[in-house]
């Protein structure tokens, strides 16, 4: 249950801890988040929450590169 989602202008915490070139915009709300590279996810933690709840915590996006 998400009770407090910060404004869109507020970057995802993951964006602050990853390399600058791995920062991208969330696919859901366009918030800055850790989108690329190791540990990257195309959604910020707030948009990812309902997705993970639906698909399970192990959900991950498979690379298209073999
Ligand atoms: Zn988002």
Short mmCIF file of C-alpha atoms in Angstrom, two decimals, residues 12-40:
data_model
loop_
_atom_site.label_atom_id
_atom_site.label_comp_id
_atom_site.label_asym_id
_atom_site.label_seq_id
_atom_site.Cartn_x
_atom_site.Cartn_y
_atom_site.Cartn_z
CA UNK A 12 13.38 8.32 -7.49
CA UNK A 13 15.93 7.58 -4.73
CA UNK A 14 17.61 5.10 -7.05
CA UNK A 15 18.45 7.93 -9.44
CA UNK A 16 20.55 9.55 -6.75
CA UNK A 17 22.65 6.49 -6.08
CA UNK A 18 23.43 5.29 -9.60
CA UNK A 19 25.75 6.62 -12.28
CA UNK A 20 24.46 9.71 -14.04
CA UNK A 21 24.38 8.01 -17.42
CA UNK A 22 22.08 5.34 -16.02
CA UNK A 23 19.41 7.82 -15.10
CA UNK A 24 16.33 7.86 -17.30
CA UNK A 25 12.70 8.77 -17.12
CA UNK A 26 10.20 6.40 -15.56
CA UNK A 27 7.99 4.73 -18.16
CA UNK A 28 4.99 5.43 -15.99
CA UNK A 29 5.23 8.91 -14.58
CA UNK A 30 8.34 10.42 -16.28
CA UNK A 31 10.10 10.83 -12.97
CA UNK A 32 13.87 10.55 -13.03
CA UNK A 33 14.89 7.05 -11.95
CA UNK A 34 17.69 4.49 -12.29
CA UNK A 35 16.59 3.15 -15.62
CA UNK A 36 19.65 1.87 -17.41
CA UNK A 37 22.55 -0.41 -16.64
CA UNK A 38 23.03 -2.82 -13.77
CA UNK A 39 20.07 -2.72 -11.41
CA UNK A 40 18.15 -0.42 -13.70
#
